[in-house]
Amino acid sequence: MVKIKVKYLSTHTEKLTYIEGKSDWIDLRASEDVELTAGEFRLIPLGIAMELPRGYEAHIVPRSSTYKNFGIIQTNHMGIIDESYCGDHDQWFFPAYALRDTRICAGDRICQFRIMEHQPTIRFEEVESLGHEDRGGFGSTGRK
């Protein structure tokens, strides 16, 4: 089991919990009340700082209900925090863009994260053929 040091930067921040067998994504909450008008950008503080183990990074994405509940999207669509961002005041934030007027309260679950190992070193090899039959189309549908 990997242990991760967490510093809580707000009294409004609920303690992080990992629920084994349910999901390997962990919810993060706004640590203060935020009001946004349509078209406004704001870094929403999440009230935590962490010391990730060497060789690991955190991937932060919106929860599936974030847009429906709050009308915000994450401006970089996925945030990456590496192990170098580990100071006592290196607070995690959710970069939000409001598509409608909204209010987010301290404690509202707005995003989630998971801890991932860094990608291994990769070497790309140029070839004339990949040696497989074409599926056609794009994505998993295989249709144009």
Tab-separated table of N, CA and C in Angstrom:
chain	number	residue	atom	x	y	z
A	1	MET	N	0.853	-1.186	0.000
A	1	MET	CA	0.000	0.000	0.000
A	1	MET	C	0.891	1.239	0.000
A	2	VAL	N	0.561	2.184	-0.863
A	2	VAL	CA	1.292	3.443	-0.961
A	2	VAL	C	0.678	4.439	0.021
A	3	LYS	N	1.522	5.109	0.805
A	3	LYS	CA	1.051	6.160	1.716
A	3	LYS	C	1.377	7.510	1.105
A	4	ILE	N	0.411	8.431	1.196
A	4	ILE	CA	0.586	9.769	0.645
A	4	ILE	C	0.303	10.789	1.734
A	5	LYS	N	1.250	11.713	1.921
A	5	LYS	CA	1.058	12.777	2.902
A	5	LYS	C	0.102	13.816	2.332
A	6	VAL	N	-0.898	14.194	3.138
A	6	VAL	CA	-1.889	15.203	2.733
A	6	VAL	C	-1.914	16.293	3.780
A	7	LYS	N	-1.877	17.539	3.329
A	7	LYS	CA	-2.052	18.680	4.229
A	7	LYS	C	-3.379	19.337	3.870
A	8	TYR	N	-4.241	19.486	4.857
A	8	TYR	CA	-5.534	20.143	4.649
A	8	TYR	C	-5.361	21.631	4.918
A	9	LEU	N	-5.751	22.450	3.951
A	9	LEU	CA	-5.524	23.886	4.005
A	9	LEU	C	-6.771	24.671	4.369
A	10	SER	N	-7.862	23.979	4.623
A	10	SER	CA	-9.117	24.639	4.962
A	10	SER	C	-9.889	23.775	5.948
A	11	THR	N	-10.560	24.416	6.864
A	11	THR	CA	-11.406	23.674	7.809
A	11	THR	C	-12.653	23.142	7.113
A	12	HIS	N	-12.947	23.644	5.905
A	12	HIS	CA	-14.113	23.196	5.136
A	12	HIS	C	-13.822	21.935	4.324
A	13	THR	N	-12.567	21.506	4.314
A	13	THR	CA	-12.184	20.377	3.474
A	13	THR	C	-12.442	19.063	4.194
A	14	GLU	N	-13.293	18.250	3.585
A	14	GLU	CA	-13.565	16.922	4.130
A	14	GLU	C	-12.342	16.041	3.910
A	15	LYS	N	-12.026	15.216	4.867
A	15	LYS	CA	-10.867	14.328	4.771
A	15	LYS	C	-11.042	13.368	3.594
A	16	LEU	N	-9.962	13.146	2.867
A	16	LEU	CA	-9.973	12.254	1.718
A	16	LEU	C	-10.120	10.813	2.187
A	17	THR	N	-10.896	10.050	1.436
A	17	THR	CA	-11.050	8.632	1.742
A	17	THR	C	-10.971	7.834	0.455
A	18	TYR	N	-10.355	6.690	0.573
A	18	TYR	CA	-10.277	5.754	-0.540
A	18	TYR	C	-11.174	4.585	-0.186
A	19	ILE	N	-12.171	4.338	-1.015
A	19	ILE	CA	-13.124	3.262	-0.744
A	19	ILE	C	-12.762	2.079	-1.617
A	20	GLU	N	-12.100	1.107	-1.018
A	20	GLU	CA	-11.637	-0.081	-1.739
A	20	GLU	C	-12.803	-0.813	-2.384
A	21	GLY	N	-12.625	-1.183	-3.647
A	21	GLY	CA	-13.624	-1.965	-4.351
A	21	GLY	C	-14.729	-1.143	-4.989
A	22	LYS	N	-14.833	0.158	-4.671
A	22	LYS	CA	-15.898	0.984	-5.256
A	22	LYS	C	-15.401	1.683	-6.514
A	23	SER	N	-14.332	2.424	-6.379
A	23	SER	CA	-13.755	3.160	-7.494
A	23	SER	C	-12.331	3.521	-7.117
A	24	ASP	N	-11.460	3.641	-8.102
A	24	ASP	CA	-10.119	4.075	-7.761
A	24	ASP	C	-9.939	5.579	-8.010
A	25	TRP	N	-11.046	6.280	-8.209
A	25	TRP	CA	-11.049	7.740	-8.281
A	25	TRP	C	-11.529	8.275	-6.934
A	26	ILE	N	-10.926	9.361	-6.481
A	26	ILE	CA	-11.241	9.943	-5.175
A	26	ILE	C	-11.804	11.342	-5.399
A	27	ASP	N	-12.955	11.620	-4.792
A	27	ASP	CA	-13.608	12.925	-4.959
A	27	ASP	C	-12.833	14.040	-4.264
A	28	LEU	N	-12.855	15.218	-4.911
A	28	LEU	CA	-12.311	16.441	-4.333
A	28	LEU	C	-13.435	17.458	-4.261
A	29	ARG	N	-13.360	18.325	-3.261
A	29	ARG	CA	-14.434	19.280	-2.996
A	29	ARG	C	-13.917	20.714	-3.012
A	30	ALA	N	-14.792	21.627	-3.370
A	30	ALA	CA	-14.456	23.050	-3.261
A	30	ALA	C	-14.214	23.359	-1.787
A	31	SER	N	-13.213	24.172	-1.504
A	31	SER	CA	-12.917	24.492	-0.105
A	31	SER	C	-13.458	25.863	0.307
A	32	GLU	N	-14.116	26.545	-0.625
A	32	GLU	CA	-14.760	27.821	-0.288
A	32	GLU	C	-15.948	28.037	-1.211
A	33	ASP	N	-16.847	28.906	-0.806
A	33	ASP	CA	-17.986	29.272	-1.650
A	33	ASP	C	-17.487	30.088	-2.837
A	34	VAL	N	-18.014	29.775	-4.012
A	34	VAL	CA	-17.613	30.468	-5.241
A	34	VAL	C	-18.861	30.775	-6.047
A	35	GLU	N	-18.990	32.019	-6.496
A	35	GLU	CA	-20.054	32.403	-7.424
A	35	GLU	C	-19.409	32.803	-8.731
A	36	LEU	N	-19.931	32.259	-9.820
A	36	LEU	CA	-19.413	32.556	-11.148
A	36	LEU	C	-20.551	33.000	-12.050
A	37	THR	N	-20.258	33.920	-12.934
A	37	THR	CA	-21.229	34.303	-13.956
A	37	THR	C	-20.827	33.626	-15.260
A	38	ALA	N	-21.760	33.450	-16.149
A	38	ALA	CA	-21.489	32.808	-17.430
A	38	ALA	C	-20.301	33.490	-18.110
A	39	GLY	N	-19.339	32.700	-18.574
A	39	GLY	CA	-18.164	33.228	-19.253
A	39	GLY	C	-17.004	33.555	-18.328
A	40	GLU	N	-17.169	33.360	-17.041
A	40	GLU	CA	-16.120	33.687	-16.084
A	40	GLU	C	-15.226	32.473	-15.813
A	41	PHE	N	-13.929	32.751	-15.625
A	41	PHE	CA	-12.950	31.738	-15.258
A	41	PHE	C	-12.513	31.964	-13.814
A	42	ARG	N	-12.296	30.867	-13.096
A	42	ARG	CA	-11.795	30.979	-11.717
A	42	ARG	C	-11.085	29.693	-11.342
A	43	LEU	N	-10.001	29.846	-10.597
A	43	LEU	CA	-9.348	28.695	-9.980
A	43	LEU	C	-10.062	28.434	-8.667
A	44	ILE	N	-10.746	27.312	-8.577
A	44	ILE	CA	-11.494	26.976	-7.365
A	44	ILE	C	-10.571	26.180	-6.450
A	45	PRO	N	-10.284	26.703	-5.249
A	45	PRO	CA	-9.390	25.986	-4.344
A	45	PRO	C	-10.027	24.703	-3.828
A	46	LEU	N	-9.185	23.663	-3.735
A	46	LEU	CA	-9.650	22.349	-3.288
A	46	LEU	C	-9.226	22.043	-1.850
A	47	GLY	N	-8.461	22.939	-1.243
A	47	GLY	CA	-8.158	22.841	0.187
A	47	GLY	C	-7.163	21.777	0.591
A	48	ILE	N	-6.388	21.265	-0.368
A	48	ILE	CA	-5.397	20.239	-0.037
A	48	ILE	C	-4.069	20.507	-0.735
A	49	ALA	N	-3.020	20.001	-0.138
A	49	ALA	CA	-1.702	19.894	-0.754
A	49	ALA	C	-1.231	18.477	-0.444
A	50	MET	N	-0.440	17.896	-1.334
A	50	MET	CA	0.025	16.521	-1.127
A	50	MET	C	1.486	16.381	-1.500
A	51	GLU	N	2.096	15.389	-0.887
A	51	GLU	CA	3.424	14.970	-1.298
A	51	GLU	C	3.267	13.605	-1.954
A	52	LEU	N	3.260	13.613	-3.281
A	52	LEU	CA	3.128	12.360	-4.020
A	52	LEU	C	4.462	11.623	-4.010
A	53	PRO	N	4.420	10.296	-4.017
A	53	PRO	CA	5.666	9.531	-4.058
A	53	PRO	C	6.431	9.800	-5.356
A	54	ARG	N	7.746	9.665	-5.288
A	54	ARG	CA	8.588	9.836	-6.475
A	54	ARG	C	8.104	8.867	-7.559
A	55	GLY	N	7.969	9.391	-8.784
A	55	GLY	CA	7.546	8.558	-9.908
A	55	GLY	C	6.045	8.489	-10.099
A	56	TYR	N	5.285	9.304	-9.353
A	56	TYR	CA	3.833	9.291	-9.450
A	56	TYR	C	3.310	10.689	-9.770
A	57	GLU	N	2.098	10.737	-10.310
A	57	GLU	CA	1.415	11.998	-10.600
A	57	GLU	C	-0.065	11.810	-10.339
A	58	ALA	N	-0.749	12.919	-10.114
A	58	ALA	CA	-2.196	12.889	-9.911
A	58	ALA	C	-2.873	13.391	-11.177
A	59	HIS	N	-3.913	12.690	-11.603
A	59	HIS	CA	-4.749	13.113	-12.737
A	59	HIS	C	-6.062	13.611	-12.158
A	60	ILE	N	-6.415	14.850	-12.465
A	60	ILE	CA	-7.635	15.466	-11.936
A	60	ILE	C	-8.590	15.747	-13.089
A	61	VAL	N	-9.828	15.268	-12.936
A	61	VAL	CA	-10.868	15.475	-13.951
A	61	VAL	C	-12.176	15.841	-13.258
A	62	PRO	N	-13.118	16.448	-13.996
A	62	PRO	CA	-14.427	16.731	-13.396
A	62	PRO	C	-15.162	15.431	-13.066
A	63	ARG	N	-16.050	15.483	-12.112
A	63	ARG	CA	-16.957	14.359	-11.863
A	63	ARG	C	-17.966	14.330	-13.006
A	64	SER	N	-18.617	13.212	-13.225
A	64	SER	CA	-19.573	13.117	-14.332
A	64	SER	C	-20.751	14.064	-14.156
A	65	SER	N	-21.058	14.453	-12.924
A	65	SER	CA	-22.197	15.335	-12.659
A	65	SER	C	-21.805	16.815	-12.534
A	66	THR	N	-20.538	17.139	-12.682
A	66	THR	CA	-20.090	18.519	-12.453
A	66	THR	C	-20.777	19.515	-13.379
A	67	TYR	N	-20.812	19.222	-14.670
A	67	TYR	CA	-21.459	20.176	-15.580
A	67	TYR	C	-22.960	20.263	-15.299
A	68	LYS	N	-23.612	19.123	-15.130
A	68	LYS	CA	-25.057	19.116	-14.884
A	68	LYS	C	-25.395	19.906	-13.615
A	69	ASN	N	-24.636	19.700	-12.556
A	69	ASN	CA	-24.945	20.341	-11.275
A	69	ASN	C	-24.519	21.795	-11.184
A	70	PHE	N	-23.402	22.145	-11.833
A	70	PHE	CA	-22.836	23.483	-11.614
A	70	PHE	C	-22.629	24.302	-12.883
A	71	GLY	N	-22.754	23.700	-14.054
A	71	GLY	CA	-22.584	24.446	-15.301
A	71	GLY	C	-21.162	24.906	-15.537
A	72	ILE	N	-20.182	24.173	-14.983
A	72	ILE	CA	-18.778	24.515	-15.197
A	72	ILE	C	-18.079	23.363	-15.899
A	73	ILE	N	-17.020	23.726	-16.626
A	73	ILE	CA	-16.140	22.732	-17.224
A	73	ILE	C	-14.717	23.034	-16.767
A	74	GLN	N	-13.867	22.028	-16.817
A	74	GLN	CA	-12.462	22.196	-16.457
A	74	GLN	C	-11.736	22.707	-17.688
A	75	THR	N	-11.053	23.853	-17.560
A	75	THR	CA	-10.487	24.495	-18.752
A	75	THR	C	-9.381	23.702	-19.414
A	76	ASN	N	-8.622	22.945	-18.673
A	76	ASN	CA	-7.580	22.140	-19.310
A	76	ASN	C	-8.033	20.697	-19.505
A	77	HIS	N	-9.293	20.412	-19.218
A	77	HIS	CA	-9.966	19.128	-19.420
A	77	HIS	C	-9.400	17.980	-18.605
A	78	MET	N	-8.140	18.056	-18.230
A	78	MET	CA	-7.546	17.100	-17.305
A	78	MET	C	-6.316	17.772	-16.721
A	79	GLY	N	-6.253	17.817	-15.411
A	79	GLY	CA	-5.101	18.407	-14.756
A	79	GLY	C	-4.106	17.334	-14.349
A	80	ILE	N	-2.831	17.672	-14.444
A	80	ILE	CA	-1.766	16.771	-14.024
A	80	ILE	C	-0.957	17.485	-12.952
A	81	ILE	N	-0.785	16.831	-11.815
A	81	ILE	CA	0.067	17.358	-10.758
A	81	ILE	C	1.155	16.324	-10.523
A	82	ASP	N	2.409	16.751	-10.686
A	82	ASP	CA	3.493	15.783	-10.481
A	82	ASP	C	4.054	15.903	-9.061
A	83	GLU	N	5.008	15.035	-8.767
A	83	GLU	CA	5.519	14.953	-7.403
A	83	GLU	C	6.352	16.156	-6.981
A	84	SER	N	6.712	17.049	-7.922
A	84	SER	CA	7.478	18.235	-7.542
A	84	SER	C	6.601	19.318	-6.901
A	85	TYR	N	5.296	19.236	-7.086
A	85	TYR	CA	4.352	20.220	-6.524
A	85	TYR	C	3.936	19.703	-5.153
A	86	CYS	N	4.799	19.913	-4.155
A	86	CYS	CA	4.607	19.232	-2.873
A	86	CYS	C	4.848	20.112	-1.657
A	87	GLY	N	4.857	21.430	-1.826
A	87	GLY	CA	5.086	22.319	-0.694
A	87	GLY	C	3.847	22.477	0.173
A	88	ASP	N	4.050	22.992	1.360
A	88	ASP	CA	2.946	23.183	2.305
A	88	ASP	C	1.840	24.076	1.768
A	89	HIS	N	2.173	24.969	0.829
A	89	HIS	CA	1.165	25.886	0.277
A	89	HIS	C	0.893	25.630	-1.204
A	90	ASP	N	1.320	24.473	-1.707
A	90	ASP	CA	1.058	24.095	-3.094
A	90	ASP	C	-0.337	23.480	-3.180
A	91	GLN	N	-1.324	24.350	-3.006
A	91	GLN	CA	-2.724	23.907	-2.990
A	91	GLN	C	-3.164	23.451	-4.375
A	92	TRP	N	-3.988	22.423	-4.398
A	92	TRP	CA	-4.588	21.967	-5.637
A	92	TRP	C	-5.799	22.843	-5.938
A	93	PHE	N	-6.010	23.133	-7.232
A	93	PHE	CA	-7.129	23.958	-7.690
A	93	PHE	C	-7.842	23.261	-8.846
A	94	PHE	N	-9.083	23.638	-9.030
A	94	PHE	CA	-9.869	23.207	-10.184
A	94	PHE	C	-10.065	24.435	-11.071
A	95	PRO	N	-9.462	24.467	-12.285
A	95	PRO	CA	-9.615	25.616	-13.182
A	95	PRO	C	-10.976	25.557	-13.889
A	96	ALA	N	-11.915	26.364	-13.426
A	96	ALA	CA	-13.305	26.272	-13.889
A	96	ALA	C	-13.672	27.412	-14.829
A	97	TYR	N	-14.445	27.055	-15.843
A	97	TYR	CA	-15.040	28.027	-16.753
A	97	TYR	C	-16.551	27.828	-16.671
A	98	ALA	N	-17.259	28.899	-16.347
A	98	ALA	CA	-18.712	28.802	-16.164
A	98	ALA	C	-19.428	29.031	-17.491
A	99	LEU	N	-20.339	28.122	-17.817
A	99	LEU	CA	-21.157	28.259	-19.015
A	99	LEU	C	-22.540	28.817	-18.680
A	100	ARG	N	-22.814	28.980	-17.396
A	100	ARG	CA	-24.029	29.646	-16.922
A	100	ARG	C	-23.711	30.229	-15.549
A	101	ASP	N	-24.533	31.131	-15.072
A	101	ASP	CA	-24.353	31.655	-13.720
A	101	ASP	C	-24.510	30.503	-12.739
A	102	THR	N	-23.618	30.446	-11.747
A	102	THR	CA	-23.651	29.310	-10.829
A	102	THR	C	-23.091	29.682	-9.470
A	103	ARG	N	-23.416	28.853	-8.513
A	103	ARG	CA	-22.872	28.981	-7.155
A	103	ARG	C	-22.390	27.602	-6.723
A	104	ILE	N	-21.152	27.565	-6.264
A	104	ILE	CA	-20.553	26.343	-5.745
A	104	ILE	C	-20.252	26.605	-4.278
A	105	CYS	N	-20.709	25.715	-3.432
A	105	CYS	CA	-20.525	25.889	-1.993
A	105	CYS	C	-19.333	25.076	-1.499
A	106	ALA	N	-18.700	25.568	-0.452
A	106	ALA	CA	-17.623	24.808	0.188
A	106	ALA	C	-18.161	23.431	0.530
A	107	GLY	N	-17.418	22.415	0.164
A	107	GLY	CA	-17.836	21.038	0.414
A	107	GLY	C	-18.477	20.355	-0.771
A	108	ASP	N	-18.864	21.126	-1.819
A	108	ASP	CA	-19.439	20.510	-3.016
A	108	ASP	C	-18.370	19.704	-3.755
A	109	ARG	N	-18.733	18.485	-4.140
A	109	ARG	CA	-17.816	17.638	-4.907
A	109	ARG	C	-17.826	18.098	-6.357
A	110	ILE	N	-16.678	18.590	-6.833
A	110	ILE	CA	-16.623	19.132	-8.187
A	110	ILE	C	-15.665	18.389	-9.104
A	111	CYS	N	-14.746	17.618	-8.527
A	111	CYS	CA	-13.800	16.885	-9.368
A	111	CYS	C	-13.320	15.641	-8.638
A	112	GLN	N	-12.483	14.894	-9.317
A	112	GLN	CA	-11.968	13.656	-8.755
A	112	GLN	C	-10.542	13.461	-9.258
A	113	PHE	N	-9.802	12.630	-8.538
A	113	PHE	CA	-8.432	12.371	-8.958
A	113	PHE	C	-8.068	10.917	-8.729
A	114	ARG	N	-6.990	10.531	-9.385
A	114	ARG	CA	-6.382	9.234	-9.146
A	114	ARG	C	-4.880	9.402	-9.263
A	115	ILE	N	-4.146	8.537	-8.606
A	115	ILE	CA	-2.695	8.577	-8.622
A	115	ILE	C	-2.207	7.552	-9.641
A	116	MET	N	-1.299	7.990	-10.498
A	116	MET	CA	-0.788	7.134	-11.574
A	116	MET	C	0.743	7.162	-11.560
A	117	GLU	N	1.336	6.038	-11.939
A	117	GLU	CA	2.782	6.032	-12.138
A	117	GLU	C	3.096	6.802	-13.408
A	118	HIS	N	4.280	7.442	-13.428
A	118	HIS	CA	4.711	8.129	-14.644
A	118	HIS	C	4.817	7.125	-15.782
A	119	GLN	N	4.611	7.607	-16.966
A	119	GLN	CA	4.755	6.777	-18.160
A	119	GLN	C	6.197	6.289	-18.253
A	120	PRO	N	6.406	5.039	-18.621
A	120	PRO	CA	7.790	4.560	-18.762
A	120	PRO	C	8.462	5.232	-19.950
A	121	THR	N	9.772	5.146	-20.010
A	121	THR	CA	10.515	5.675	-21.144
A	121	THR	C	10.098	4.906	-22.400
A	122	ILE	N	9.832	5.653	-23.454
A	122	ILE	CA	9.343	5.060	-24.702
A	122	ILE	C	10.281	5.442	-25.846
A	123	ARG	N	10.512	4.500	-26.734
A	123	ARG	CA	11.266	4.768	-27.953
A	123	ARG	C	10.331	4.472	-29.113
A	124	PHE	N	10.162	5.424	-30.020
A	124	PHE	CA	9.309	5.221	-31.187
A	124	PHE	C	10.153	4.660	-32.333
A	125	GLU	N	9.598	3.667	-33.020
A	125	GLU	CA	10.274	3.020	-34.130
A	125	GLU	C	9.447	3.225	-35.388
A	126	GLU	N	10.012	3.898	-36.377
A	126	GLU	CA	9.311	4.118	-37.642
A	126	GLU	C	9.339	2.847	-38.466
A	127	VAL	N	8.158	2.466	-39.023
A	127	VAL	CA	8.041	1.264	-39.850
A	127	VAL	C	7.274	1.605	-41.123
A	128	GLU	N	7.420	0.768	-42.134
A	128	GLU	CA	6.682	0.933	-43.373
A	128	GLU	C	5.260	0.410	-43.237
A	129	SER	N	5.067	-0.617	-42.412
A	129	SER	CA	3.753	-1.221	-42.223
A	129	SER	C	3.625	-1.675	-40.774
A	130	LEU	N	2.430	-1.555	-40.242
A	130	LEU	CA	2.162	-2.049	-38.893
A	130	LEU	C	1.825	-3.537	-38.896
A	131	GLY	N	1.526	-4.100	-40.083
A	131	GLY	CA	1.314	-5.529	-40.204
A	131	GLY	C	-0.061	-6.017	-39.775
A	132	HIS	N	-1.056	-5.116	-39.767
A	132	HIS	CA	-2.417	-5.501	-39.380
A	132	HIS	C	-3.406	-5.000	-40.431
A	133	GLU	N	-4.534	-5.658	-40.517
A	133	GLU	CA	-5.596	-5.253	-41.432
A	133	GLU	C	-6.213	-3.942	-40.945
A	134	ASP	N	-6.551	-3.048	-41.890
A	134	ASP	CA	-7.204	-1.788	-41.526
A	134	ASP	C	-8.627	-2.041	-41.066
A	135	ARG	N	-9.058	-1.357	-40.022
A	135	ARG	CA	-10.437	-1.447	-39.532
A	135	ARG	C	-11.340	-0.484	-40.265
A	136	GLY	N	-10.768	0.626	-40.729
A	136	GLY	CA	-11.556	1.662	-41.375
A	136	GLY	C	-12.209	2.551	-40.348
A	137	GLY	N	-12.625	3.729	-40.775
A	137	GLY	CA	-13.322	4.634	-39.873
A	137	GLY	C	-12.418	5.227	-38.817
A	138	PHE	N	-12.996	5.504	-37.665
A	138	PHE	CA	-12.234	6.096	-36.575
A	138	PHE	C	-12.819	5.622	-35.246
A	139	GLY	N	-12.048	5.764	-34.197
A	139	GLY	CA	-12.531	5.389	-32.876
A	139	GLY	C	-12.858	3.908	-32.792
A	140	SER	N	-13.704	3.564	-31.839
A	140	SER	CA	-14.012	2.149	-31.621
A	140	SER	C	-15.145	1.655	-32.519
A	141	THR	N	-15.791	2.562	-33.249
A	141	THR	CA	-16.927	2.139	-34.072
A	141	THR	C	-16.488	1.446	-35.343
A	142	GLY	N	-15.323	1.811	-35.871
A	142	GLY	CA	-14.870	1.233	-37.116
A	142	GLY	C	-15.703	1.680	-38.299
A	143	ARG	N	-16.530	2.716	-38.133
A	143	ARG	CA	-17.372	3.239	-39.215
A	143	ARG	C	-16.972	4.666	-39.527
A	144	LYS	N	-17.197	5.042	-40.760
A	144	LYS	CA	-16.906	6.423	-41.168
A	144	LYS	C	-18.077	7.311	-40.928
